[in-house]
XYZ file of C-alpha atoms in Angstrom:
742
model
C -0.037 -0.446 -0.372
C 1.555 3.249 -0.545
C 0.924 6.934 0.737
C -2.071 8.300 3.475
C -4.670 8.820 1.791
C -4.091 4.682 1.045
C -3.850 4.085 4.266
C -7.326 6.582 4.824
C -9.005 4.045 2.509
C -7.907 1.059 4.165
C -8.916 2.130 7.232
C -12.194 3.378 6.508
C -13.340 0.138 5.462
C -12.029 -3.108 6.587
C -14.168 -2.634 9.568
C -17.867 -2.745 7.123
C -19.757 -4.246 7.702
C -21.567 -6.431 4.617
C -25.383 -6.331 4.547
C -27.843 -7.805 2.519
C -30.772 -6.146 1.009
C -30.750 -8.290 -1.535
C -32.312 -7.630 -5.286
C -35.416 -8.601 -7.408
C -33.322 -10.327 -10.958
C -35.094 -10.951 -13.816
C -33.916 -11.997 -17.542
C -32.554 -9.634 -20.521
C -35.322 -11.219 -23.127
C -32.554 -12.182 -25.178
C -35.618 -15.661 -26.515
C -35.623 -18.649 -28.821
C -33.514 -20.366 -25.642
C -30.603 -19.807 -27.300
C -28.488 -23.383 -26.648
C -29.844 -27.684 -26.527
C -32.624 -28.743 -24.686
C -32.034 -32.452 -24.627
C -35.677 -33.700 -22.763
C -39.435 -32.430 -23.462
C -41.701 -34.976 -20.711
C -45.837 -34.376 -20.890
C -47.530 -35.185 -17.526
C -50.053 -38.526 -19.355
C -52.466 -37.825 -17.633
C -52.297 -33.671 -16.288
C -53.314 -30.880 -19.531
C -50.801 -28.152 -20.084
C -48.603 -29.714 -17.686
C -44.324 -29.977 -19.155
C -41.001 -30.013 -18.529
C -38.676 -29.431 -19.965
C -34.385 -29.483 -18.834
C -31.051 -27.683 -20.268
C -27.189 -29.587 -20.134
C -26.473 -26.683 -18.676
C -29.647 -23.783 -18.106
C -31.888 -25.862 -15.551
C -34.806 -26.816 -15.595
C -37.591 -25.186 -16.937
C -41.826 -25.516 -16.158
C -44.038 -24.420 -19.566
C -46.713 -21.677 -19.632
C -49.734 -23.858 -21.376
C -51.659 -20.283 -21.873
C -48.952 -18.720 -23.668
C -46.246 -21.602 -24.818
C -43.538 -19.662 -22.180
C -41.793 -21.131 -19.479
C -40.202 -20.880 -16.459
C -37.740 -21.654 -14.656
C -37.860 -23.785 -12.034
C -33.660 -24.122 -10.679
C -32.520 -21.282 -9.941
C -31.343 -21.395 -7.118
C -30.556 -24.549 -7.107
C -27.078 -23.245 -9.007
C -24.974 -21.150 -6.329
C -21.109 -20.409 -7.050
C -20.645 -24.139 -5.169
C -22.667 -26.606 -7.156
C -23.460 -24.882 -10.288
C -23.805 -28.566 -11.537
C -27.068 -28.242 -10.659
C -27.722 -26.781 -13.816
C -27.167 -30.283 -15.456
C -30.354 -31.877 -15.989
C -29.637 -34.895 -16.826
C -32.906 -36.652 -17.121
C -37.009 -35.528 -15.736
C -39.544 -37.399 -14.481
C -42.994 -37.026 -13.524
C -45.428 -38.516 -11.466
C -49.088 -40.441 -13.754
C -50.633 -40.082 -10.272
C -49.150 -36.520 -9.281
C -49.562 -33.597 -10.996
C -47.760 -31.463 -9.302
C -45.021 -33.750 -8.656
C -41.863 -33.903 -10.890
C -38.088 -35.506 -10.136
C -34.724 -34.848 -11.630
C -30.920 -36.112 -11.662
C -28.666 -32.411 -11.589
C -25.127 -32.363 -11.979
C -23.406 -30.924 -15.235
C -20.303 -33.856 -15.662
C -19.019 -36.722 -14.009
C -15.378 -36.202 -14.665
C -12.971 -33.332 -13.266
C -14.531 -30.318 -13.949
C -17.444 -30.764 -11.600
C -16.393 -31.744 -7.718
C -19.972 -32.343 -6.477
C -21.174 -36.400 -7.004
C -24.956 -35.662 -8.392
C -28.795 -35.615 -6.826
C -31.653 -36.576 -7.295
C -34.250 -33.232 -7.358
C -37.655 -33.736 -5.995
C -40.602 -31.351 -6.010
C -44.310 -31.306 -4.802
C -45.904 -28.440 -6.310
C -44.409 -28.295 -9.371
C -40.484 -27.231 -8.953
C -41.581 -24.821 -7.221
C -39.334 -25.434 -3.992
C -37.440 -29.312 -3.807
C -35.491 -30.954 -1.837
C -32.360 -33.228 -2.900
C -30.681 -36.642 -2.249
C -27.798 -36.763 -2.746
C -26.059 -39.169 -5.186
C -22.234 -41.560 -4.463
C -22.304 -41.144 -7.448
C -21.749 -37.957 -10.220
C -24.510 -37.361 -13.004
C -23.244 -35.647 -16.236
C -25.760 -33.053 -17.378
C -23.511 -31.600 -20.225
C -21.638 -35.194 -20.587
C -22.328 -36.951 -24.093
C -25.216 -38.837 -24.595
C -27.437 -36.082 -22.433
C -29.726 -36.229 -25.085
C -30.291 -40.417 -24.442
C -33.405 -40.919 -22.328
C -35.300 -40.467 -19.477
C -33.035 -42.375 -17.117
C -35.570 -41.662 -14.246
C -38.569 -42.855 -14.154
C -41.204 -42.793 -11.894
C -43.417 -46.171 -11.636
C -47.232 -45.707 -13.013
C -48.306 -47.806 -10.070
C -46.696 -46.980 -7.669
C -44.890 -42.982 -6.339
C -43.076 -44.759 -4.429
C -40.666 -46.622 -6.781
C -38.439 -45.284 -9.267
C -35.388 -46.108 -11.160
C -31.728 -44.181 -11.909
C -30.499 -45.376 -14.767
C -26.637 -43.885 -13.782
C -23.926 -43.410 -16.369
C -20.244 -44.633 -15.401
C -20.627 -47.944 -14.901
C -22.501 -47.304 -11.197
C -25.458 -49.175 -12.799
C -29.300 -49.085 -11.875
C -30.956 -47.327 -8.647
C -33.845 -48.221 -7.165
C -35.370 -45.593 -4.647
C -38.541 -46.602 -2.298
C -40.114 -43.589 -0.346
C -40.258 -42.021 -3.020
C -36.968 -40.873 -3.763
C -35.409 -39.923 -0.840
C -33.131 -42.689 -0.214
C -31.804 -45.002 -3.173
C -29.608 -47.725 -3.315
C -27.856 -49.459 -6.228
C -30.117 -52.675 -8.050
C -27.352 -55.345 -7.664
C -29.370 -57.438 -9.890
C -28.467 -56.099 -13.080
C -25.096 -55.849 -14.353
C -25.598 -54.400 -17.550
C -23.332 -50.875 -16.882
C -23.203 -49.777 -20.614
C -20.158 -50.610 -21.989
C -19.724 -47.871 -25.032
C -17.426 -45.488 -24.630
C -17.445 -42.499 -27.354
C -13.917 -41.826 -27.130
C -11.561 -43.761 -25.155
C -8.001 -41.054 -25.758
C -9.676 -38.219 -24.773
C -7.361 -37.492 -21.230
C -9.997 -34.881 -20.533
C -12.716 -37.125 -19.453
C -15.701 -35.701 -21.160
C -15.579 -38.115 -23.967
C -13.635 -41.555 -21.972
C -16.267 -41.824 -19.417
C -19.486 -45.128 -19.859
C -22.261 -43.412 -20.686
C -23.842 -46.281 -18.940
C -27.634 -46.785 -18.725
C -29.966 -44.850 -20.983
C -33.424 -45.136 -19.991
C -35.890 -46.017 -17.413
C -39.810 -47.680 -18.952
C -42.938 -49.254 -17.212
C -44.751 -51.221 -18.759
C -48.264 -49.468 -17.173
C -49.686 -52.952 -19.083
C -48.051 -55.226 -17.124
C -49.542 -56.811 -13.801
C -48.641 -56.359 -10.593
C -46.497 -57.639 -8.331
C -46.988 -56.674 -4.227
C -48.538 -52.719 -5.912
C -45.690 -52.053 -7.993
C -45.404 -52.349 -12.049
C -44.187 -55.645 -12.768
C -42.515 -55.695 -16.772
C -39.883 -52.206 -16.765
C -37.435 -52.042 -19.335
C -34.162 -50.314 -18.893
C -31.736 -49.488 -22.455
C -28.278 -49.720 -22.380
C -24.770 -48.216 -23.785
C -23.704 -51.367 -25.608
C -23.752 -53.151 -29.197
C -21.706 -55.505 -28.374
C -23.890 -58.021 -25.716
C -27.918 -55.941 -25.253
C -28.901 -53.069 -25.017
C -32.709 -53.912 -23.534
C -32.830 -55.362 -20.911
C -36.462 -56.142 -18.679
C -37.267 -57.203 -15.727
C -40.962 -58.799 -15.361
C -41.326 -59.716 -11.172
C -40.403 -56.162 -10.060
C -37.179 -55.311 -10.623
C -36.160 -58.451 -8.581
C -34.153 -60.165 -11.826
C -33.393 -58.829 -15.083
C -32.484 -61.328 -18.524
C -32.264 -59.179 -22.470
C -35.270 -58.830 -24.495
C -35.294 -61.768 -26.877
C -34.374 -61.122 -30.572
C -33.481 -57.761 -29.817
C -31.703 -55.482 -32.417
C -27.676 -54.812 -31.719
C -24.876 -52.968 -33.177
C -26.726 -50.013 -31.988
C -27.524 -47.837 -29.247
C -30.914 -46.507 -27.915
C -31.749 -43.629 -27.301
C -35.173 -42.798 -26.677
C -38.424 -46.195 -25.760
C -40.933 -45.497 -25.683
C -44.188 -47.150 -25.144
C -47.669 -47.296 -26.566
C -50.237 -48.792 -24.226
C -52.975 -49.355 -26.603
C -50.868 -51.375 -29.049
C -48.781 -53.272 -25.766
C -45.890 -51.967 -28.076
C -43.118 -50.165 -27.711
C -41.160 -47.720 -29.831
C -37.138 -46.920 -30.350
C -35.487 -45.223 -31.548
C -31.235 -45.867 -32.895
C -27.801 -44.058 -33.687
C -24.387 -45.442 -33.924
C -23.263 -42.644 -31.319
C -24.302 -41.321 -28.670
C -24.938 -38.074 -28.798
C -25.823 -35.282 -29.334
C -23.801 -34.343 -32.014
C -22.569 -38.428 -33.138
C -25.176 -40.198 -35.267
C -23.953 -41.471 -39.657
C -26.588 -44.664 -39.261
C -29.111 -45.531 -37.494
C -32.587 -47.577 -36.972
C -36.194 -47.283 -35.069
C -37.949 -50.104 -34.592
C -41.463 -51.731 -32.766
C -41.785 -54.786 -30.055
C -44.397 -55.753 -29.033
C -44.529 -56.486 -26.490
C -47.038 -59.643 -26.115
C -45.844 -61.570 -29.157
C -42.013 -60.460 -27.931
C -41.568 -59.545 -31.762
C -39.442 -56.872 -33.425
C -40.393 -55.187 -36.872
C -37.921 -52.336 -38.002
C -39.748 -49.713 -38.966
C -36.784 -46.637 -39.864
C -37.785 -45.102 -42.580
C -35.373 -44.833 -44.191
C -32.686 -46.712 -46.377
C -29.374 -46.746 -48.149
C -28.009 -43.498 -49.560
C -30.977 -42.001 -47.560
C -29.795 -42.885 -44.228
C -26.860 -41.808 -43.348
C -28.181 -40.013 -40.046
C -28.732 -42.039 -36.213
C -32.025 -41.430 -35.262
C -32.986 -39.525 -31.842
C -37.025 -37.321 -30.994
C -39.292 -40.388 -30.489
C -42.855 -39.744 -29.941
C -46.323 -41.537 -29.585
C -50.058 -40.127 -30.250
C -51.459 -41.525 -26.717
C -54.727 -40.230 -28.154
C -53.972 -41.631 -31.644
C -52.504 -45.387 -31.899
C -50.448 -46.376 -33.883
C -49.386 -42.588 -35.249
C -46.041 -41.811 -34.175
C -43.399 -39.954 -34.992
C -39.454 -39.665 -34.929
C -36.475 -37.039 -36.371
C -33.542 -37.910 -36.991
C -29.377 -36.912 -35.586
C -27.901 -35.526 -37.236
C -28.399 -34.875 -40.690
C -26.402 -31.895 -40.545
C -26.435 -30.886 -44.374
C -29.137 -30.083 -45.831
C -31.567 -29.676 -42.889
C -33.466 -31.879 -40.522
C -35.876 -34.286 -41.389
C -39.061 -35.172 -39.439
C -40.617 -38.519 -39.729
C -44.584 -39.340 -38.931
C -46.609 -42.634 -39.631
C -49.697 -43.161 -38.684
C -49.896 -46.684 -39.419
C -47.447 -47.943 -36.574
C -44.336 -47.628 -38.577
C -45.640 -48.971 -41.911
C -45.021 -46.532 -44.191
C -43.770 -42.536 -42.647
C -44.213 -39.274 -44.239
C -41.671 -36.736 -43.924
C -41.804 -33.312 -43.180
C -40.144 -32.459 -46.370
C -39.470 -32.955 -49.502
C -37.436 -32.732 -53.054
C -38.860 -31.818 -55.848
C -34.827 -31.267 -57.744
C -32.592 -30.340 -56.459
C -31.758 -27.680 -55.135
C -35.067 -27.236 -54.798
C -37.302 -28.153 -51.668
C -41.258 -28.849 -50.894
C -41.225 -27.778 -46.920
C -44.534 -28.530 -45.859
C -45.069 -26.376 -42.779
C -44.271 -22.451 -42.668
C -41.859 -21.246 -40.131
C -41.940 -18.675 -37.952
C -39.911 -17.004 -34.767
C -41.702 -13.993 -33.913
C -40.837 -14.766 -30.159
C -37.086 -14.827 -30.993
C -36.956 -12.910 -34.330
C -33.470 -13.125 -34.542
C -32.891 -17.161 -35.123
C -35.118 -16.240 -38.834
C -33.280 -12.895 -39.128
C -30.549 -14.433 -38.286
C -29.120 -17.994 -37.694
C -31.504 -19.868 -40.581
C -30.504 -16.649 -43.387
C -26.797 -17.694 -42.266
C -26.899 -21.671 -43.022
C -29.840 -24.512 -44.584
C -30.333 -26.132 -42.168
C -34.325 -24.619 -41.131
C -35.551 -27.170 -38.762
C -32.864 -27.958 -36.869
C -30.511 -29.984 -35.046
C -29.257 -32.515 -32.428
C -32.862 -33.186 -32.115
C -32.870 -35.481 -29.314
C -36.287 -34.339 -27.979
C -39.982 -34.516 -29.194
C -42.894 -34.740 -27.734
C -46.094 -34.641 -29.204
C -49.216 -33.862 -25.904
C -50.594 -36.913 -25.052
C -54.049 -35.036 -24.420
C -53.792 -33.072 -27.007
C -52.716 -34.637 -30.607
C -52.755 -31.275 -32.995
C -49.911 -30.635 -29.886
C -45.799 -31.497 -30.119
C -42.503 -29.359 -29.600
C -39.220 -31.002 -30.000
C -35.284 -29.319 -29.046
C -32.617 -28.472 -30.913
C -29.034 -26.822 -30.791
C -30.253 -23.466 -30.949
C -34.126 -23.350 -29.831
C -37.310 -25.483 -28.547
C -39.898 -25.499 -32.088
C -43.365 -26.913 -31.532
C -46.632 -26.350 -32.712
C -50.904 -26.587 -32.637
C -52.041 -27.138 -35.778
C -49.895 -30.970 -35.312
C -52.969 -33.306 -36.830
C -52.587 -31.125 -40.168
C -49.718 -33.189 -41.281
C -52.161 -36.202 -41.778
C -54.557 -34.114 -43.983
C -54.240 -33.994 -47.750
C -52.928 -29.790 -47.544
C -50.479 -31.711 -45.154
C -49.032 -28.334 -43.728
C -48.205 -26.956 -40.440
C -47.033 -24.267 -38.089
C -43.884 -24.717 -36.640
C -43.061 -22.235 -34.302
C -40.228 -21.338 -31.581
C -41.857 -21.991 -28.770
C -38.736 -21.652 -26.275
C -39.885 -17.459 -24.624
C -39.089 -17.448 -21.559
C -36.133 -19.925 -21.816
C -32.228 -18.032 -21.577
C -29.923 -21.522 -21.813
C -27.005 -19.029 -23.181
C -23.645 -18.941 -22.253
C -22.511 -15.991 -21.940
C -19.119 -14.794 -22.176
C -18.752 -10.982 -22.223
C -21.103 -7.882 -21.757
C -20.602 -3.988 -21.746
C -22.157 -1.646 -20.646
C -21.099 1.576 -22.912
C -21.901 5.379 -21.220
C -22.999 7.028 -23.306
C -23.424 4.034 -25.969
C -25.421 1.103 -26.102
C -27.017 -0.136 -22.798
C -26.212 -3.981 -23.547
C -23.395 -5.864 -25.838
C -23.841 -9.448 -25.058
C -21.134 -11.776 -26.672
C -21.674 -15.030 -26.501
C -21.314 -19.403 -27.372
C -23.358 -20.651 -30.078
C -24.546 -18.344 -30.531
C -21.847 -14.736 -31.688
C -23.778 -11.988 -29.773
C -26.339 -9.194 -29.877
C -26.746 -5.695 -29.405
C -29.510 -3.963 -27.422
C -28.633 0.157 -27.493
C -31.926 0.894 -25.011
C -31.691 -0.376 -20.964
C -35.985 -0.554 -22.752
C -35.226 -2.781 -25.141
C -34.057 -5.613 -22.378
C -37.900 -6.848 -22.428
C -38.244 -7.366 -26.010
C -35.796 -10.787 -27.720
C -33.334 -8.414 -30.718
C -34.165 -8.472 -34.370
C -30.818 -9.192 -35.167
C -28.268 -11.359 -33.835
C -24.566 -9.838 -34.710
C -23.216 -10.770 -38.011
C -21.546 -9.628 -41.232
C -19.694 -11.395 -39.633
C -21.664 -14.141 -37.513
C -19.508 -16.255 -35.576
C -20.037 -19.734 -33.846
C -18.858 -18.038 -31.012
C -17.720 -14.631 -29.624
C -15.984 -14.695 -25.858
C -15.833 -10.880 -25.507
C -16.442 -7.058 -26.236
C -14.898 -3.573 -25.480
C -15.780 -0.092 -26.173
C -13.983 3.010 -27.198
C -14.883 5.101 -23.485
C -14.854 8.807 -26.269
C -15.930 7.261 -28.688
C -18.460 4.347 -27.032
C -20.524 3.976 -29.748
C -17.199 2.511 -31.172
C -17.318 -1.227 -30.087
C -15.005 -4.103 -30.522
C -15.393 -7.399 -31.143
C -13.802 -11.031 -30.815
C -14.943 -15.265 -31.109
C -13.279 -18.086 -31.789
C -14.657 -19.274 -34.786
C -12.466 -21.250 -37.322
C -11.444 -20.290 -41.091
C -11.878 -16.388 -41.087
C -10.529 -12.777 -39.276
C -12.492 -13.010 -35.133
C -12.060 -9.433 -34.852
C -15.477 -7.263 -35.593
C -15.313 -3.329 -35.151
C -18.036 -1.333 -35.112
C -19.451 2.941 -35.756
C -22.225 3.059 -34.884
C -23.185 0.658 -30.607
C -22.771 -2.837 -32.079
C -25.603 -2.391 -34.746
C -23.624 -2.923 -37.978
C -20.541 -4.594 -37.805
C -17.972 -5.314 -40.628
C -14.341 -7.638 -40.436
C -11.101 -6.029 -38.508
C -8.518 -5.815 -41.157
C -5.736 -6.227 -39.613
C -7.030 -9.757 -38.234
C -5.265 -12.965 -39.334
C -7.278 -16.594 -40.159
C -5.226 -17.911 -37.335
C -6.223 -15.834 -34.329
C -8.837 -16.078 -32.087
C -10.751 -16.007 -28.628
C -9.389 -14.335 -25.586
C -10.402 -11.059 -24.988
C -9.786 -7.118 -25.968
C -9.119 -3.855 -25.204
C -10.361 -0.951 -26.805
C -8.499 2.526 -26.207
C -10.276 5.357 -24.939
C -9.989 7.396 -28.994
C -10.484 3.954 -30.412
C -7.318 3.768 -32.946
C -6.022 1.219 -30.413
C -6.534 -2.760 -30.125
C -5.307 -4.387 -28.112
C -5.288 -8.804 -28.105
C -5.240 -11.006 -25.210
C -5.813 -14.007 -27.506
C -6.141 -17.322 -26.639
C -3.371 -19.056 -29.345
C -1.103 -16.661 -29.652
C -0.461 -14.770 -26.919
C -0.868 -10.023 -26.735
C -1.822 -8.360 -29.526
C -2.081 -4.816 -30.468
C -3.144 -3.313 -34.055
C -2.973 0.142 -34.189
C -5.886 2.281 -37.041
C -6.954 -1.613 -37.973
C -3.773 -2.016 -39.345
C -2.222 -6.029 -38.878
C -2.253 -7.203 -35.207
C 1.212 -7.760 -33.515
C 3.061 -9.274 -30.775
C 3.286 -7.237 -27.243
C 6.394 -8.850 -26.487
C 6.815 -6.939 -22.874
C 2.961 -8.727 -21.593
C 2.450 -12.673 -20.436
C 0.927 -14.630 -22.242
C -2.998 -15.197 -21.308
C -2.817 -11.336 -18.939
C -5.516 -9.546 -18.251
C -6.029 -6.513 -19.904
C -8.448 -3.268 -20.183
C -8.409 0.137 -21.636
C -8.164 3.008 -20.357
C -10.912 5.040 -20.753
C -10.654 8.423 -21.157
C -7.052 8.441 -21.834
C -6.505 7.570 -25.123
C -2.459 6.658 -24.339
C -2.820 4.361 -21.215
C -3.394 0.774 -21.121
C -2.746 -1.527 -17.818
C -2.922 -5.913 -17.395
C -1.982 -8.618 -15.209
C -0.799 -12.481 -15.231
C -0.428 -14.031 -12.074
C 0.827 -11.191 -9.531
C 1.963 -8.527 -11.815
C 0.725 -5.466 -12.376
C 1.407 -4.065 -15.492
C 0.386 -0.146 -17.888
C 1.472 1.156 -20.554
C 1.686 5.127 -21.407
C 2.490 4.930 -25.190
C -1.232 3.679 -26.436
C -0.226 -0.438 -25.925
C 2.955 -0.669 -27.351
C 4.853 -1.365 -24.291
C 4.136 -2.499 -20.986
C 5.635 -2.547 -17.635
C 5.642 -4.172 -14.506
C 4.262 -1.991 -11.463
C 7.050 -3.514 -8.929
C 5.396 -4.157 -5.955
C 1.551 -3.029 -6.384
C 0.244 -4.860 -3.453
C 0.929 -6.287 -1.462
C 2.687 -10.025 -0.212
C -0.416 -11.664 -0.345
C -1.863 -10.849 -3.729
C -0.869 -14.762 -5.562
C -3.160 -13.609 -8.907
C -5.052 -10.484 -9.889
C -8.453 -12.145 -11.333
C -9.582 -8.668 -13.021
C -8.828 -5.064 -14.015
C -11.829 -2.666 -14.609
C -10.856 0.908 -15.764
C -13.212 3.819 -14.386
C -15.844 4.968 -17.012
C -15.137 8.114 -16.622
C -12.406 9.166 -14.618
C -8.828 9.109 -16.539
C -6.418 6.796 -13.894
C -9.087 6.067 -12.177
C -8.941 1.429 -11.589
C -10.041 -0.935 -9.356
C -7.712 -4.303 -9.636
C -9.685 -7.998 -8.264
C -6.976 -10.292 -6.418
C -7.381 -13.773 -4.218
C -6.823 -11.554 -1.318
C -9.261 -8.119 -2.653
C -9.788 -5.366 -3.799
C -7.381 -3.046 -4.821
C -7.952 0.637 -6.203
C -5.215 3.379 -7.729
C -6.862 7.094 -8.636
C -2.884 8.050 -10.242
C -2.547 5.195 -13.765
C -2.261 2.691 -11.968
C 0.683 3.618 -10.203
C -0.070 2.738 -6.583
C -2.630 0.944 -5.334
C -4.641 0.750 -1.806
C -6.623 -2.446 -0.631
C -10.100 -1.418 -0.498
C -12.748 -3.510 1.441
C -13.951 -6.084 3.573
C -15.087 -8.362 0.843
C -12.073 -10.594 0.946
C -11.266 -13.229 -3.134
C -12.854 -11.561 -5.271
C -13.581 -12.382 -8.979
C -14.512 -9.848 -10.830
C -14.731 -6.703 -10.257
C -17.021 -3.220 -12.416
C -18.133 0.302 -12.035
C -21.896 1.148 -12.726
C -23.525 4.476 -13.243
C -24.567 5.313 -9.299
C -26.880 8.259 -8.460
C -26.194 11.806 -9.785
C -22.769 11.987 -10.427
C -21.002 8.458 -8.607
C -20.305 5.121 -9.012
C -21.186 2.276 -7.693
C -19.111 -1.138 -7.444
C -19.714 -4.671 -8.219
C -17.921 -7.375 -6.812
C -17.990 -10.536 -6.924
C -16.247 -12.038 -4.245
C -16.000 -13.563 -0.151
C -18.220 -11.990 2.240
C -20.449 -12.398 5.072
C -23.048 -13.858 3.019
C -20.399 -15.744 1.379
C -19.368 -16.159 -2.276
C -22.036 -13.764 -4.264
C -22.182 -10.319 -5.631
C -21.622 -7.831 -3.795
C -22.332 -4.082 -4.639
C -20.996 -0.199 -3.213
C -22.079 2.399 -3.316
C -19.512 4.641 -0.927
C -15.715 3.392 -3.226
C -15.176 -0.164 -0.400
C -16.083 1.277 2.348
C -19.295 -0.754 3.577
C -20.975 -4.009 0.978
C -24.155 -4.849 0.253
C -24.736 -8.835 -0.707
C -26.767 -7.916 -4.019
C -27.880 -11.612 -5.051
C -29.269 -12.607 -2.288
C -31.326 -16.746 -2.854
C -30.622 -16.121 -6.062
C -29.137 -18.607 -8.721
C -25.398 -17.529 -11.332
C -24.446 -20.680 -10.856
C -20.575 -20.441 -10.898
C -19.293 -17.164 -10.432
C -15.942 -17.751 -12.001
C -18.073 -18.567 -15.772
C -19.521 -15.455 -16.033
C -19.525 -11.946 -16.895
C -20.189 -8.560 -14.743
C -20.382 -4.780 -15.909
C -22.763 -1.892 -13.543
C -24.530 -0.340 -16.287
C -22.529 2.739 -18.084
C -26.857 4.845 -18.685
C -29.070 3.674 -15.346
C -28.367 4.460 -12.372
C -27.937 1.552 -10.233
C -28.531 -1.263 -12.753
C -26.056 -4.248 -12.663
C -26.412 -7.376 -15.367
C -24.835 -10.380 -14.668
C -23.441 -13.086 -18.097
C -24.119 -16.284 -16.625
C -22.581 -19.935 -18.096
C -25.840 -21.570 -18.720
C -28.911 -18.969 -17.996
C -28.432 -16.143 -20.526
C -28.654 -12.633 -18.825
C -29.438 -11.080 -15.639
C -30.188 -7.938 -14.674
C -31.648 -6.164 -11.486
C -31.372 -2.447 -9.951
C -30.228 -2.471 -6.731
């Protein structure tokens, strides 16, 4: 710490308590979901009750009056248990429409440090109880579109089964999901591993069991359903097993098909038949061959009803559903037909014949037997579909016909959730159905960068898989944007920044391949152009834009720290370590800041060279995690470290410790009342590791997060509004962008 001014700041702040005054959090309405929906489950007896699970964004409940969705697991996604937003399976109690169960946990490798759990609710997800499992659950692992792996006995609400991953086998609860025991009699743990050589553990773990399906037409044994089918990821011995004595003993189903892995298994009770979709991979990305089969339970016979063959079969099959109101009617989706589009098939004669949702006329002309509408998420049609031949989507593992309404259907893709309310039109002479994006309320995007320029666009959001979005005004936050970031459009954008003295000047960076990955805008992020000095080999990382918009410093993902002035070619900055944290002074065009490890650097020659500031912090600082330049004051910079928050008012020449919150993960400043500026941090205070705010330059802190979950704070992005007093944004890894006024 340097000088008497620093000492006065420290003395004023060190004893200040942290108080709790949680804000009310809402989602910025990007809309359309923005991520993979691997499972949809309708209640079989209660109209309008349905749930959608996501791989990284939690569980949602359908609002049938307007086709929107309500998030149910936000408060379970805490910093310590962020993996609870990975939903690997969902089950409903056929006898009680208020009960819902889910298997939660993000990864089975060491990325997620926590074991998985089975959560249960008796009020449709309003509140939850949890039972921890002795192993991990993989909501974002390969094979996450299989299932459902979790099921409630339709004759006995106390009995549930769960098919685990990682060689952990089949598990059973006899007390409504409170406690679980392994079913020792079930021995096939699912032997398939997508890539045994993957050292990360993501693709080298056993996929395990793939589904649990009760046969509600079978007799009862001691009050339980006697016949149960379980699928395994095993194409060497057998993949479908059956018990005829309520789970006491198990055996492979006779004469079953081999070669492929079962993804979905659906009972049609009126036909007393199972329908199963198969693929040669675990999904959701792979799938080059597959099949669809019908199993007649009474006759114990299998029939191959695959709707494609020969050269027309170059994909697996995923999403599968039967119409419980119309025996013999079923639908199945491809997994994955990457070109030219997904295909959805429908049969009204138990799979003997099929019709397609689109057909070739004469290449490249196609007959679409549907109309596609994205009114609730206009950016999908205005942006992504216009850049891609795929309209219907990809990774279709979830496809469901409402069991109580033959016209209502939903299906999930890697981008959104589609569906409609006129499905039976498919069976008429006109054969034209209406497909709409029906994902309002589902905000699943992984946010990689945020900015709120003072005097410019209210919010700029760089996101994974969907590039990014601009919200010009604060009033736009409740309306889904018309266009994503385009021209250039990338798979993902990893960061965005603005020039402090020219807030309409914006720069972004992406991580796609085969195109320059830096783009600039002069109208606040409405239109873009590729940066002339970027090449096709460098990508990812973070950016710092000089105050007058003439210089970019880029801490790239694969080429160290780079610099470009006036759109010249990016060249290496040798005086800063690769991977450094960087920021630009928002008012002085010549000053940039950087940090690596415990070392802090600054540049006074527009990023050409950096000099380490000797002894910038005290000896307890071992890692600088974030740098935030004051949006409106030159020379003022705030630094987040493992030892707490530090502030400089002399361009980083000296620093003083600020406040009582420790282990700061991120820091941002946002407009306060009058001329004041609020300080926001992710850090550890009296309320735990949370989001805290200060309106007095760090002298005192308030917990503004409360019970709202943001997932892992270290994977999130934090920015205070540059224009709206007290407004702050949190970009999450799986639940989009939250905002609140404090």
